[in-house]
Coordinates of C-alpha atoms in Angstrom, one line a residue:
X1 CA 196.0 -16.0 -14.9
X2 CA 196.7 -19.0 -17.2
X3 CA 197.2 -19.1 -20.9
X4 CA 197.1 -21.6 -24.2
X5 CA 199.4 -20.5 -27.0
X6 CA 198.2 -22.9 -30.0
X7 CA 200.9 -22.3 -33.0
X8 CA 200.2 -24.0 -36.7
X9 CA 202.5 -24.2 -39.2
X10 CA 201.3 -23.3 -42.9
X11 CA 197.2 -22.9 -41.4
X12 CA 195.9 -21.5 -44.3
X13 CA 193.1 -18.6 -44.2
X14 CA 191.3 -20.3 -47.1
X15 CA 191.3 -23.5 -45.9
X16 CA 188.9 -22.7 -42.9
X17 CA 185.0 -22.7 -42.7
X18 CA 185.8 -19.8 -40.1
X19 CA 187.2 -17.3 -42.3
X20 CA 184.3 -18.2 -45.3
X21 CA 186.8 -21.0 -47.3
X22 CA 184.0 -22.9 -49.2
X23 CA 184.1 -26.8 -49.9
X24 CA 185.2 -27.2 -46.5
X25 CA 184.5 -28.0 -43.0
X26 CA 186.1 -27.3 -39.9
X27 CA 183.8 -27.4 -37.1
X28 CA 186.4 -26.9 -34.4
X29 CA 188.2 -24.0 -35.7
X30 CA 184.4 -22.5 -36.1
X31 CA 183.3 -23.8 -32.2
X32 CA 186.5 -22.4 -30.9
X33 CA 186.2 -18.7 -33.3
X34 CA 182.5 -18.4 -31.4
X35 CA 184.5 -17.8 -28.3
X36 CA 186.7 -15.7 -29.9
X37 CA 187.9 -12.4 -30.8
X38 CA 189.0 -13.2 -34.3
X39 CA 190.9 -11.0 -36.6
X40 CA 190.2 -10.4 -40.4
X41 CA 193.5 -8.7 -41.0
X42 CA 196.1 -10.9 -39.4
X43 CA 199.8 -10.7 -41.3
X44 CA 202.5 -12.2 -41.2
X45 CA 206.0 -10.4 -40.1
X46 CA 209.6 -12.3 -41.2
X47 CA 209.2 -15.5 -43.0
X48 CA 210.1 -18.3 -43.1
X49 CA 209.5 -20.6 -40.0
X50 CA 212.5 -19.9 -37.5
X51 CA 212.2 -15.9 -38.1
X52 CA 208.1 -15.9 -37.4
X53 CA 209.0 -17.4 -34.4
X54 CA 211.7 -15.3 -33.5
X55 CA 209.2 -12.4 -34.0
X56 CA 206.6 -14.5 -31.6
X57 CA 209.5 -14.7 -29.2
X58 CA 210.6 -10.6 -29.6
X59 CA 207.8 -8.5 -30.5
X60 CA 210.3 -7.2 -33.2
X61 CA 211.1 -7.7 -36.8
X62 CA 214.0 -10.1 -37.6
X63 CA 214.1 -10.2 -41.7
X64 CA 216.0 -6.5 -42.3
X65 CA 218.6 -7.8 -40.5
X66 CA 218.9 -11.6 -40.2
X67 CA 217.8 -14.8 -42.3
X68 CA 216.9 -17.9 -40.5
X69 CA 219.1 -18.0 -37.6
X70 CA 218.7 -19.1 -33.9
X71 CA 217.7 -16.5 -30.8
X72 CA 220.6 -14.2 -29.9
X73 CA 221.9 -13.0 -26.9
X74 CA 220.6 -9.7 -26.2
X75 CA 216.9 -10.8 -27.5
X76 CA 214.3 -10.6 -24.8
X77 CA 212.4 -13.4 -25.8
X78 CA 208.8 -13.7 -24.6
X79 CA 209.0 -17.6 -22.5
X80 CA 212.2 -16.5 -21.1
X81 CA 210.5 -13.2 -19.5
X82 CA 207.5 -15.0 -18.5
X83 CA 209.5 -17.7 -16.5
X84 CA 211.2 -15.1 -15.1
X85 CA 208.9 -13.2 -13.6
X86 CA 207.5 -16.5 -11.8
X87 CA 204.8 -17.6 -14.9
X88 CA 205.4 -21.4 -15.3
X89 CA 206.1 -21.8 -19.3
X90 CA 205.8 -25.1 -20.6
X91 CA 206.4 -26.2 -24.4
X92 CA 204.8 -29.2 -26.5
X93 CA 206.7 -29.1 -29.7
X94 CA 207.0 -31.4 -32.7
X95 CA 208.7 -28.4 -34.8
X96 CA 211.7 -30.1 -35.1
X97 CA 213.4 -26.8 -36.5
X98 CA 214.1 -25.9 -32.8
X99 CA 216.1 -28.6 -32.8
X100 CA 218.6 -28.1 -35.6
X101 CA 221.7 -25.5 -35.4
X102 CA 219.3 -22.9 -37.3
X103 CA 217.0 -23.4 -34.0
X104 CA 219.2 -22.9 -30.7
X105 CA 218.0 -20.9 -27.9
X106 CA 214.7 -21.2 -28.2
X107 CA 213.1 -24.2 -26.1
X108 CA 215.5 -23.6 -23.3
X109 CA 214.4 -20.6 -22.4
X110 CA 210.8 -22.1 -21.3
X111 CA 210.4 -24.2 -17.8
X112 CA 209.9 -27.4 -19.4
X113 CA 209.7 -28.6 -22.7
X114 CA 208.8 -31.9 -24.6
X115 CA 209.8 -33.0 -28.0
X116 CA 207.7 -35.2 -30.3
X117 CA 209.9 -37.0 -32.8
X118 CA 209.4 -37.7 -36.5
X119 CA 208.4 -34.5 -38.3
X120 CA 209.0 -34.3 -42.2
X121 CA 213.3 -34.1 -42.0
X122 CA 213.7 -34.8 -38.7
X123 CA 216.5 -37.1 -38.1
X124 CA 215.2 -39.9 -36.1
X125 CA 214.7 -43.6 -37.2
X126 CA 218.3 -44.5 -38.8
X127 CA 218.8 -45.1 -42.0
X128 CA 221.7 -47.6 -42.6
X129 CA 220.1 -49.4 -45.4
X130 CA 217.2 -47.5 -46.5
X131 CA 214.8 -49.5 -48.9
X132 CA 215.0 -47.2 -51.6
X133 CA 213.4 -49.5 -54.5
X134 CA 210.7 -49.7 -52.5
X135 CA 210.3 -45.5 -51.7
X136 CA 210.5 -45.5 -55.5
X137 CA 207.7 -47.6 -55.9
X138 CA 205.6 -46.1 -52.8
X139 CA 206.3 -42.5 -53.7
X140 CA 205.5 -40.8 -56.9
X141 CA 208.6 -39.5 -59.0
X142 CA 208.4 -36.1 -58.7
X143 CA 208.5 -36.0 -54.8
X144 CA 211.6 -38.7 -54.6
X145 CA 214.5 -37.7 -53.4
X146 CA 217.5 -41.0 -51.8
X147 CA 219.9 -38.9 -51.2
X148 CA 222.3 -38.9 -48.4
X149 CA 222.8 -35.0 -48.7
X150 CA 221.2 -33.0 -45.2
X151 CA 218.3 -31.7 -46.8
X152 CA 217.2 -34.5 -48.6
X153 CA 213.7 -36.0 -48.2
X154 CA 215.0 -39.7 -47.1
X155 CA 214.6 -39.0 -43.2
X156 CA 210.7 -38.7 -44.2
X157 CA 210.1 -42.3 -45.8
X158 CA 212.3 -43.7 -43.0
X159 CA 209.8 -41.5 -40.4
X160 CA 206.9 -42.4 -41.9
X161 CA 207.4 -46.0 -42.1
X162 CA 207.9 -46.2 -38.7
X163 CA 205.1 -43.7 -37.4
X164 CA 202.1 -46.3 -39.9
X165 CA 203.6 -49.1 -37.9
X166 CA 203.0 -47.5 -34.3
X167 CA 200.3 -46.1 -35.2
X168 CA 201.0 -42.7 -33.3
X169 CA 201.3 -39.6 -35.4
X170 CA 202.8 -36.3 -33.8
X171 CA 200.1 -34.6 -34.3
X172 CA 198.2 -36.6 -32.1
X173 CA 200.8 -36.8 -29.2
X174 CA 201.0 -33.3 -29.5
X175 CA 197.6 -32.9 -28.6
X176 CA 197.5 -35.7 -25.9
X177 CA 200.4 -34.2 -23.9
X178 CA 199.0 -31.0 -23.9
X179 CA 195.2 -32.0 -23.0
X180 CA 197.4 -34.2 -20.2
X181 CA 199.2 -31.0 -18.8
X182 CA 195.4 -29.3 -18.9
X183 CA 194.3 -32.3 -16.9
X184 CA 197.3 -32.2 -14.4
X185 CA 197.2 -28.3 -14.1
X186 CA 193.8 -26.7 -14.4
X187 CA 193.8 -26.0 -11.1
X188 CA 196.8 -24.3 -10.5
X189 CA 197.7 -20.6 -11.6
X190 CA 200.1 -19.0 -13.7
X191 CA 201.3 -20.6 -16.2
X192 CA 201.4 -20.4 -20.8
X193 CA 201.4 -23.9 -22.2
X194 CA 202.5 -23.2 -25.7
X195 CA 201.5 -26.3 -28.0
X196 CA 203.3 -25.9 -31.5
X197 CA 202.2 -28.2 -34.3
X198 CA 204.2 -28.9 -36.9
X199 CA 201.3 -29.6 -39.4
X200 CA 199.7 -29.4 -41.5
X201 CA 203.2 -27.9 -43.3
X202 CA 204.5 -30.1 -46.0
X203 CA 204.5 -33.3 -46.0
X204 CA 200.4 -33.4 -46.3
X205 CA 200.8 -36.7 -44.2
X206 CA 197.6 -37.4 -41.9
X207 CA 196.3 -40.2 -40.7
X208 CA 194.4 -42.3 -42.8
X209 CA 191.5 -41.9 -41.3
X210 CA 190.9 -38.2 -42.4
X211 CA 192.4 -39.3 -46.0
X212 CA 188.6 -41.1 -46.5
X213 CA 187.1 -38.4 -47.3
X214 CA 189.4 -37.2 -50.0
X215 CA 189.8 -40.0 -52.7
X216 CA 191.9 -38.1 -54.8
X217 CA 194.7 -38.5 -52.0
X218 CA 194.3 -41.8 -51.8
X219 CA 194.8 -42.7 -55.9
X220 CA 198.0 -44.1 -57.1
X221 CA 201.4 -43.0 -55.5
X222 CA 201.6 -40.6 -52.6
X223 CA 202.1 -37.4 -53.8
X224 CA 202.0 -35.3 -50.7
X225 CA 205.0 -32.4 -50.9
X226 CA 205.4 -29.9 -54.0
X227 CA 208.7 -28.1 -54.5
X228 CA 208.7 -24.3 -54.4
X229 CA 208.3 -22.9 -57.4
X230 CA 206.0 -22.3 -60.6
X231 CA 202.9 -24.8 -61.0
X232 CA 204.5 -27.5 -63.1
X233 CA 202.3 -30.7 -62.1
X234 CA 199.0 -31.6 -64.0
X235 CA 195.5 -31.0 -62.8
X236 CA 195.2 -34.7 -61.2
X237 CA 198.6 -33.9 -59.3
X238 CA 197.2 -30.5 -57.9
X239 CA 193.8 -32.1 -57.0
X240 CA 195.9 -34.9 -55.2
X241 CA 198.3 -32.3 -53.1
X242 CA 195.3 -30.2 -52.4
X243 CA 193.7 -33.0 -51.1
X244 CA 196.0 -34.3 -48.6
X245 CA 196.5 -31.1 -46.8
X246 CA 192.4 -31.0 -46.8
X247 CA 193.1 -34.3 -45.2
X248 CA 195.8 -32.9 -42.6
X249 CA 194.1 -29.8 -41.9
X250 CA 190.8 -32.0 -41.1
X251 CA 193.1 -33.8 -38.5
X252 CA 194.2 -30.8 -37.0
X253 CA 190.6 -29.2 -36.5
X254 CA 189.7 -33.1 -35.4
X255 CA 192.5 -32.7 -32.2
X256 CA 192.3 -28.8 -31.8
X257 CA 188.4 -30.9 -31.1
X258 CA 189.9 -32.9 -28.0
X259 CA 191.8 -29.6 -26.6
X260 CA 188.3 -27.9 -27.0
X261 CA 186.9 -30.6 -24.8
X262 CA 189.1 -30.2 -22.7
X263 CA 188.5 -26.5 -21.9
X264 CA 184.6 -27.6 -21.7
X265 CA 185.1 -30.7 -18.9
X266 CA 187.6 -28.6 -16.5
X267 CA 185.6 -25.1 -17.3
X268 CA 189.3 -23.3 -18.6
X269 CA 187.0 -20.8 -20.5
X270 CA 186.6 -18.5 -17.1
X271 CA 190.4 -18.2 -16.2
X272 CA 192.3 -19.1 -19.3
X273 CA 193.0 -17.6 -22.6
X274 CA 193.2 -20.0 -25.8
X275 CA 195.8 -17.8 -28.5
X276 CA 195.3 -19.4 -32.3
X277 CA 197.5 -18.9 -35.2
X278 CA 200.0 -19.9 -37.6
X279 CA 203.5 -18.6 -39.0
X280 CA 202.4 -18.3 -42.7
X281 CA 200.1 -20.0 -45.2
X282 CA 201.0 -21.4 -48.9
X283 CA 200.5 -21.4 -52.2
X284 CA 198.6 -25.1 -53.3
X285 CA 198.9 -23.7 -57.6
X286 CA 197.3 -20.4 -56.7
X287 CA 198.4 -17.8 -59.0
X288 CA 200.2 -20.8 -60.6
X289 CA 202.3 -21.3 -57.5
X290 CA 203.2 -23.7 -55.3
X291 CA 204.7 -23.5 -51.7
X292 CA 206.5 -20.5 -50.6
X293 CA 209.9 -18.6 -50.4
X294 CA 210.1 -18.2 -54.2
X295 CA 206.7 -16.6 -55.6
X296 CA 205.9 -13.4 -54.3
X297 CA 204.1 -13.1 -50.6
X298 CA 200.6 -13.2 -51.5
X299 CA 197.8 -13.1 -49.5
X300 CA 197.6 -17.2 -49.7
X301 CA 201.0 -16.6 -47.5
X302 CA 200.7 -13.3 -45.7
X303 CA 196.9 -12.9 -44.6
X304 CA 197.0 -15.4 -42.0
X305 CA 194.3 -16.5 -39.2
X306 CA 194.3 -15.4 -35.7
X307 CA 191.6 -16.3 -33.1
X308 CA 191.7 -15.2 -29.5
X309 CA 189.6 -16.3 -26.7
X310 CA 189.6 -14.6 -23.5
X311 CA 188.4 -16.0 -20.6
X312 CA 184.9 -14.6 -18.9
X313 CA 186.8 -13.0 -16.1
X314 CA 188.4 -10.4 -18.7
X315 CA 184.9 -9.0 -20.2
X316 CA 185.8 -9.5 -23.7
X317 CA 183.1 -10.4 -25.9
X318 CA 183.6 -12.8 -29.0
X319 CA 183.5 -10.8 -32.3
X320 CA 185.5 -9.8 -35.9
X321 CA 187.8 -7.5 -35.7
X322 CA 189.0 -5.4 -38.9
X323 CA 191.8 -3.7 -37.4
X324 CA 195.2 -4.6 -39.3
X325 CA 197.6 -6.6 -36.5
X326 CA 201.0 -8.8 -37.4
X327 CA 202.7 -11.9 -35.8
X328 CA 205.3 -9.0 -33.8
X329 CA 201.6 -8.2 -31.8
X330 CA 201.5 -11.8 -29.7
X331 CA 204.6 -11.4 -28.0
X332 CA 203.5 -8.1 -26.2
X333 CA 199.7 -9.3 -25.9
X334 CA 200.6 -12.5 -23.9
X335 CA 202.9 -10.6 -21.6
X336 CA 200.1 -8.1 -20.8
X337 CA 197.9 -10.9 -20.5
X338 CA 200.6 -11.8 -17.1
X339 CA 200.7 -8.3 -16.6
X340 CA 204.2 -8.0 -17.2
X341 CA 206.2 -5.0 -18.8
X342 CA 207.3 -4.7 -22.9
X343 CA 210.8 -3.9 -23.3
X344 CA 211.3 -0.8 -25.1
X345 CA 212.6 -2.3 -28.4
X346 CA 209.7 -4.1 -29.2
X347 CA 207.9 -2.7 -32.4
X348 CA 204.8 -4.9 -32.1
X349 CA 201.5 -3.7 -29.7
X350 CA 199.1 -6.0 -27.1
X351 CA 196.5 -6.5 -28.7
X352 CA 194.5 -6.2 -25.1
X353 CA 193.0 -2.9 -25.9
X354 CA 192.1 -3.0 -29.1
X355 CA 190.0 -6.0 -28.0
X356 CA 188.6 -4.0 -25.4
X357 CA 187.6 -1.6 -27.8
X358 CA 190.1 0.7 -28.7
X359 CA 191.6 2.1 -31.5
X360 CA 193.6 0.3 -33.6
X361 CA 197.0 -0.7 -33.1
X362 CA 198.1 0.4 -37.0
X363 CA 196.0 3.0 -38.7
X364 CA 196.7 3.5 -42.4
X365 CA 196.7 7.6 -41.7
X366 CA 199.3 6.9 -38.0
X367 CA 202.7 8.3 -37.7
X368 CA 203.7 4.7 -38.9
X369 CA 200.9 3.8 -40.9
X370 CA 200.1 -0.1 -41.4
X371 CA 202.6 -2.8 -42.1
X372 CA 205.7 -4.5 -43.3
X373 CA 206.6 -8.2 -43.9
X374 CA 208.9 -10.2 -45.9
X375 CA 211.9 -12.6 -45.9
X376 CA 215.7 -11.7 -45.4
X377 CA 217.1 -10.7 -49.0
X378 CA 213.6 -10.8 -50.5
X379 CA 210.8 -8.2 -50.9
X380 CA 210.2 -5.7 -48.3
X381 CA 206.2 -5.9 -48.8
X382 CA 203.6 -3.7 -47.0
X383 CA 200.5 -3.4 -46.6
X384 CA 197.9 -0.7 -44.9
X385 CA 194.8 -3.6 -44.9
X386 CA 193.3 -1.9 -48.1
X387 CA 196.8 -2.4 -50.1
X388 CA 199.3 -4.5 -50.7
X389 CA 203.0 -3.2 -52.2
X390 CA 205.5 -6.0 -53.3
X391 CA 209.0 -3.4 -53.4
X392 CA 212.1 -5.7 -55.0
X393 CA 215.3 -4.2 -54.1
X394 CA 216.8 -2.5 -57.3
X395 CA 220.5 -4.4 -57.4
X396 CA 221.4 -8.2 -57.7
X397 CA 220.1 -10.2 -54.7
X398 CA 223.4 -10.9 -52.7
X399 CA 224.7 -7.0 -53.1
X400 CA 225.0 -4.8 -50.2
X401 CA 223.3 -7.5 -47.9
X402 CA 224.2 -8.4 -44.6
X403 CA 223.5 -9.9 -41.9
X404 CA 223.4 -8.8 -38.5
X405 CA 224.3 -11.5 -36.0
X406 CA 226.6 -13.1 -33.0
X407 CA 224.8 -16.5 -33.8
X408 CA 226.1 -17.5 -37.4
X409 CA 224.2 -20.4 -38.1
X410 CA 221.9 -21.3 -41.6
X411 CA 219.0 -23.7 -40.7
X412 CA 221.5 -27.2 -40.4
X413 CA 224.7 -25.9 -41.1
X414 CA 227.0 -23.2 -39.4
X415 CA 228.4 -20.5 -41.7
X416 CA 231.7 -21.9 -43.6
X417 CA 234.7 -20.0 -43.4
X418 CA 234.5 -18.0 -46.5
X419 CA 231.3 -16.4 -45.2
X420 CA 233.3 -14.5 -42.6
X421 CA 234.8 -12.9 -45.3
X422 CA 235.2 -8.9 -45.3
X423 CA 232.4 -9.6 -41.6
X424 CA 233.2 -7.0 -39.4
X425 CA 232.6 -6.6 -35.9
X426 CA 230.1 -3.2 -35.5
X427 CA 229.1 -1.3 -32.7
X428 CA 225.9 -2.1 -30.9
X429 CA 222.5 -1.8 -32.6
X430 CA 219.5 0.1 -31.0
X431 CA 217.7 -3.2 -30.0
X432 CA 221.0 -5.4 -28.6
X433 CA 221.2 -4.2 -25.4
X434 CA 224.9 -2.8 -25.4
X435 CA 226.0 -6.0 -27.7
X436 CA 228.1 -5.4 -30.9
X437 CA 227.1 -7.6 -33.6
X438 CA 229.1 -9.5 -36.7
X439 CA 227.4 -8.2 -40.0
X440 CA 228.5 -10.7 -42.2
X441 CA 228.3 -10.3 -46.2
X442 CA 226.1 -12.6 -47.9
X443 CA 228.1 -14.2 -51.1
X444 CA 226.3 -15.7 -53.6
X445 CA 228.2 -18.4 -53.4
X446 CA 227.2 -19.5 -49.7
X447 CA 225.7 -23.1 -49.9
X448 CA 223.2 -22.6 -47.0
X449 CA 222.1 -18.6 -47.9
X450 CA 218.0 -19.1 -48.4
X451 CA 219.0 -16.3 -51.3
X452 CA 221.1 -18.9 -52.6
X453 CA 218.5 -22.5 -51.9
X454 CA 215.3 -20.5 -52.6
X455 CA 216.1 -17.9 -55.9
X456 CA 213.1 -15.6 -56.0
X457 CA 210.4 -16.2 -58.8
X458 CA 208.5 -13.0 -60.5
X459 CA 211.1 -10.5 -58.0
X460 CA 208.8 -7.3 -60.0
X461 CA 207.7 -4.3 -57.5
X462 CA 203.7 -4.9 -58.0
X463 CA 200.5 -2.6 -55.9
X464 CA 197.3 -4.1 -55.1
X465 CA 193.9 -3.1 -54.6
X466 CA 192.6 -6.0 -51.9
X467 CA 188.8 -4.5 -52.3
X468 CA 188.7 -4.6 -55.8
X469 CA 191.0 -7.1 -56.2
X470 CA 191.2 -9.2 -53.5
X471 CA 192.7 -12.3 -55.6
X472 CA 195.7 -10.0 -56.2
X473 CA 195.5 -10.7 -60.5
X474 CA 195.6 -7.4 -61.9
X475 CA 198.6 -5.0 -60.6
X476 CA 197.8 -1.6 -60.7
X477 CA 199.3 1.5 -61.8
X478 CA 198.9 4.6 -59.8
X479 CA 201.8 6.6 -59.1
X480 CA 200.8 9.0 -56.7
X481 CA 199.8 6.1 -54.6
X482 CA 202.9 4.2 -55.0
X483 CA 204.6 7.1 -54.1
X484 CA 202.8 7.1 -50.3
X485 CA 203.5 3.0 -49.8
X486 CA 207.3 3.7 -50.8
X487 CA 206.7 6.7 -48.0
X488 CA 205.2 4.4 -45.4
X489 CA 207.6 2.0 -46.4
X490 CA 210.4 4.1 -45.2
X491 CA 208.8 5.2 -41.9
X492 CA 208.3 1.3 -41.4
X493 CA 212.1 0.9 -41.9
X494 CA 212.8 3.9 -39.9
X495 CA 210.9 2.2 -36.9
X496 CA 212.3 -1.0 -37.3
X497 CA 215.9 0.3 -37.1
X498 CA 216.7 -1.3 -40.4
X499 CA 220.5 -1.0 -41.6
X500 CA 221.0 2.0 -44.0
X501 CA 221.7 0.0 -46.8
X502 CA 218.4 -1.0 -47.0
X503 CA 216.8 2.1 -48.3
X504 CA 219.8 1.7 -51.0
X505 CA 219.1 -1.7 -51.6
X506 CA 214.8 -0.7 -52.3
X507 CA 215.8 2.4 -54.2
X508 CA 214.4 4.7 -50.9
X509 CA 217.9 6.1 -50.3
X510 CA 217.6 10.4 -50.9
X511 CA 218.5 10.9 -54.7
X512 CA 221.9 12.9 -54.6
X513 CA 221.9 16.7 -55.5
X514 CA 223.7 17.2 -58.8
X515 CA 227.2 18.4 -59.1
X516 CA 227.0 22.6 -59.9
X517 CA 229.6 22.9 -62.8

């Protein structure tokens, strides 16, 4: 058996023909969905970036007890239990995350990897003497940022600059490599090539090419990366931000195109799966938002798209599938797909059955009815496929939060010293396989905490109504029904072994008896 795993980063839903966005065309995405199993109610499971993929890796929920941090040591992660058991795993990767101290332990534990240089802040071309003056007169002013400080936006006007004079974007070497291992290995057996793309995430920068049919993108100053927060740019800006990551997202379905081809020329469809998705989506001035981490985790951010091709040879037929599924549900389904076993900690289900034609993997009446998403410190938001339940924790942000690790590390930076203090060494969770673990305070004064870079926008406990209200615009209020989310949001805790503290934290904690006189 052989396998594709095809990873996005920020793929919106409403951006593709396939899942009914109007305006727009993406052939591809549609030619590869018509071999596919594709699934209506997709979610996300811990946001950002590094913890989706940790889930992808784990099958598990990372966000009730970690921020962005790398693998740790008694995680099971997916590549390296495929490579064990004799599955050849090979990464194409420009996600340049991996790379950073936030990122460790994840491409080592495949066969083989390959990095592609030159994604958004990744440190590559030097910048000794950047041409500043000119960035200033290239860029427009509210995406400008010369700074030599680590998260700056610099290292992307020194990458681009380069990239427009080679003439060879990421996206497309990501695509070539992988349609070269496809060439060089369609006839052997037993092996995942796992092709992550960093776009079309932020910077909207495609080729220019794809930018011709989008002449908003093309007008004045490049304006192709919003800050998180409320919509604060005029209705020229928005058109021209929306219309680069048309542009980037037309690129993508353009080379997702040549991997298609592919497939077709050596006949992959009867003995190889193709697995689509992405980590999240974003907010492009939707409920006057843009980007993520701060505004709530709408739909634009949490309902994400997932296609699944199987090959003949399995006797799964292309379709829609309603049932509700999560990101924690593709580790397990490409290890059954190499028939190899789940560990027992992992939370999500293989999807293999329910493509068969089986029940569903969540039921909104199960013992642990539908499901929960969210980032570390955030929300703890849940949803059943016919809700959605936004629950802010009831004290400030950095109280009575910790984090569970024995790999302290933000996404560039390693915890400073005064991070460490009141940590304590605790005894083993249920899912670290006999390790203890460091749970480490978060202060509000950290520099790297995401509570701390990313301070949450509209942090109000809302309820949806997705069929009547599938926009998410009008909250509603119906306590008897708030009461049963804050009931399945418990048994969602309870399954995911979340620290006690948490059901303090989200007001879930028993109420105490009162004190007989």
């Amino acid at each position: 058996m052989k396998a594709v795993f095809l990873l996005f980063d920020s793929l919106n839903r409403h951006a593709l023909s396939t899942y009914g966005a109007q305006g727009v065309s993406t052939p591809n995405f549609d030619r590869l969905a018509a071999r596919s199993v594709t699934f209506d109610s997709h979610f996300v499971g811990s946001l950002p970036c590094l913890p989706a993929r940790r889930d992808i890796q784990t099958g598990r929920l990372n966000f009730l007890h970690r921020g962005w941090g790398p693998l740790e040591p008694f995680d099971h992660s997916m590549a390296d239990m495929l490579r064990s058991s004799g599955v050849y795993t090979h990464l194409i990767t420009d996600h340049y995350h991996y790379f950073e101290d936030g990122g460790a332990g994840f491409h080592g534990r495949y066969s083989s990897w390959e990095f592609i240089r030159g994604q958004e802040k990744d440190k590559w071309r030097p910048a000794i003497r950047p041409d500043n003056a000119a960035y200033a007169q290239r860029y427009h002013e509210r995406m400008q940022d010369f700074s030599s400080d680590i998260n700056s936006k610099l290292p992307y006007y020194v990458n681009r600059e380069y990239l427009e004079a080679k003439g060879d974007f990421p996206l497309a070497q990501c695509f070539d490599s992988a349609n070269h291992f496809l060439d060089a290995h369609h006839g052997d057996d037993r092996w995942m090539l796992h092709l992550e793309c960093f776009d079309p995430h932020e910077p909207f920068f495609a080729p220019e090419r794809f930018l011709q049919g989008h002449p908003e993108a093309l007008a004045g100053k490049i304006f192709d990366w919003p800050s998180y927060g409320r919509l604060d740019i005029d209705a020229d800006l928005l058109a021209k931000l929306r219309a680069n990551y048309h542009a980037l997202v037309a690129a993508c379905d353009h080379y997702l195109g040549t991997l298609l081809d592919t497939f077709d020329r050596h006949d992959l469809w009867k003995d190889t799966w193709l697995v689509m998705s992405t980590d999240h989506g974003l907010l492009l001035g939707e409920k006057e938002y843009l980007g993520k981490n701060r505004p709530p985790f709408f739909n634009e951010v949490a309902h994400i798209p997932l296609t699944i091709a199987a090959p003949a040879s399995a006797g799964i037929a292309p379709r829609r599938e309603a049932a509700l599924t999560q990101t924690t549900d593709l580790m397990p389904t490409l290890l059954e797909i190499f028939e190899q076993p789940v560990p027992p900690e992992v939370t999500g289900h293989s999807l293999l059955p329910l493509m068969r034609g089986g029940d569903p993997v969540r039921p909104a009446d199960g013992a642990v009815p539908g499901a929960i998403y969210g980032q570390f410190g955030a929300a703890i938001n849940y949803t059943d496929g016919r809700y959605t339940y936004f629950l802010y924790p009831q004290v400030a942000f950095e109280t009575e939060l910790y984090q569970y690790t024995l790999m302290p590390s933000h996404m560039r930076t390693f915890f400073e010293a005064e991070e460490f203090k009141d940590a304590k060494l605790v005894e083993p969770l249920g899912f670290t396989q006999g390790f203890p673990v460091m749970r480490l305070p978060v202060h509000a004064q950290g520099k790297a905490n995401m509570t701390r870079r990313y301070p949450l926008l509209e942090a109000k406990t809302a309820l949806y109504d997705l069929q009547k209200d599938p926009e998410q615009r009008h909250p509603i209020d119906d306590p008897a029904l708030e009461a049963r989310m804050r009931e399945a949001v418990i048994a969602q805790l309870r399954a995911n072994e979340a620290p006690e503290e948490m059901f303090v934290r989200y007001g879930l904690a028993p109420q105490a008896e009162p004190a007989v006189a």
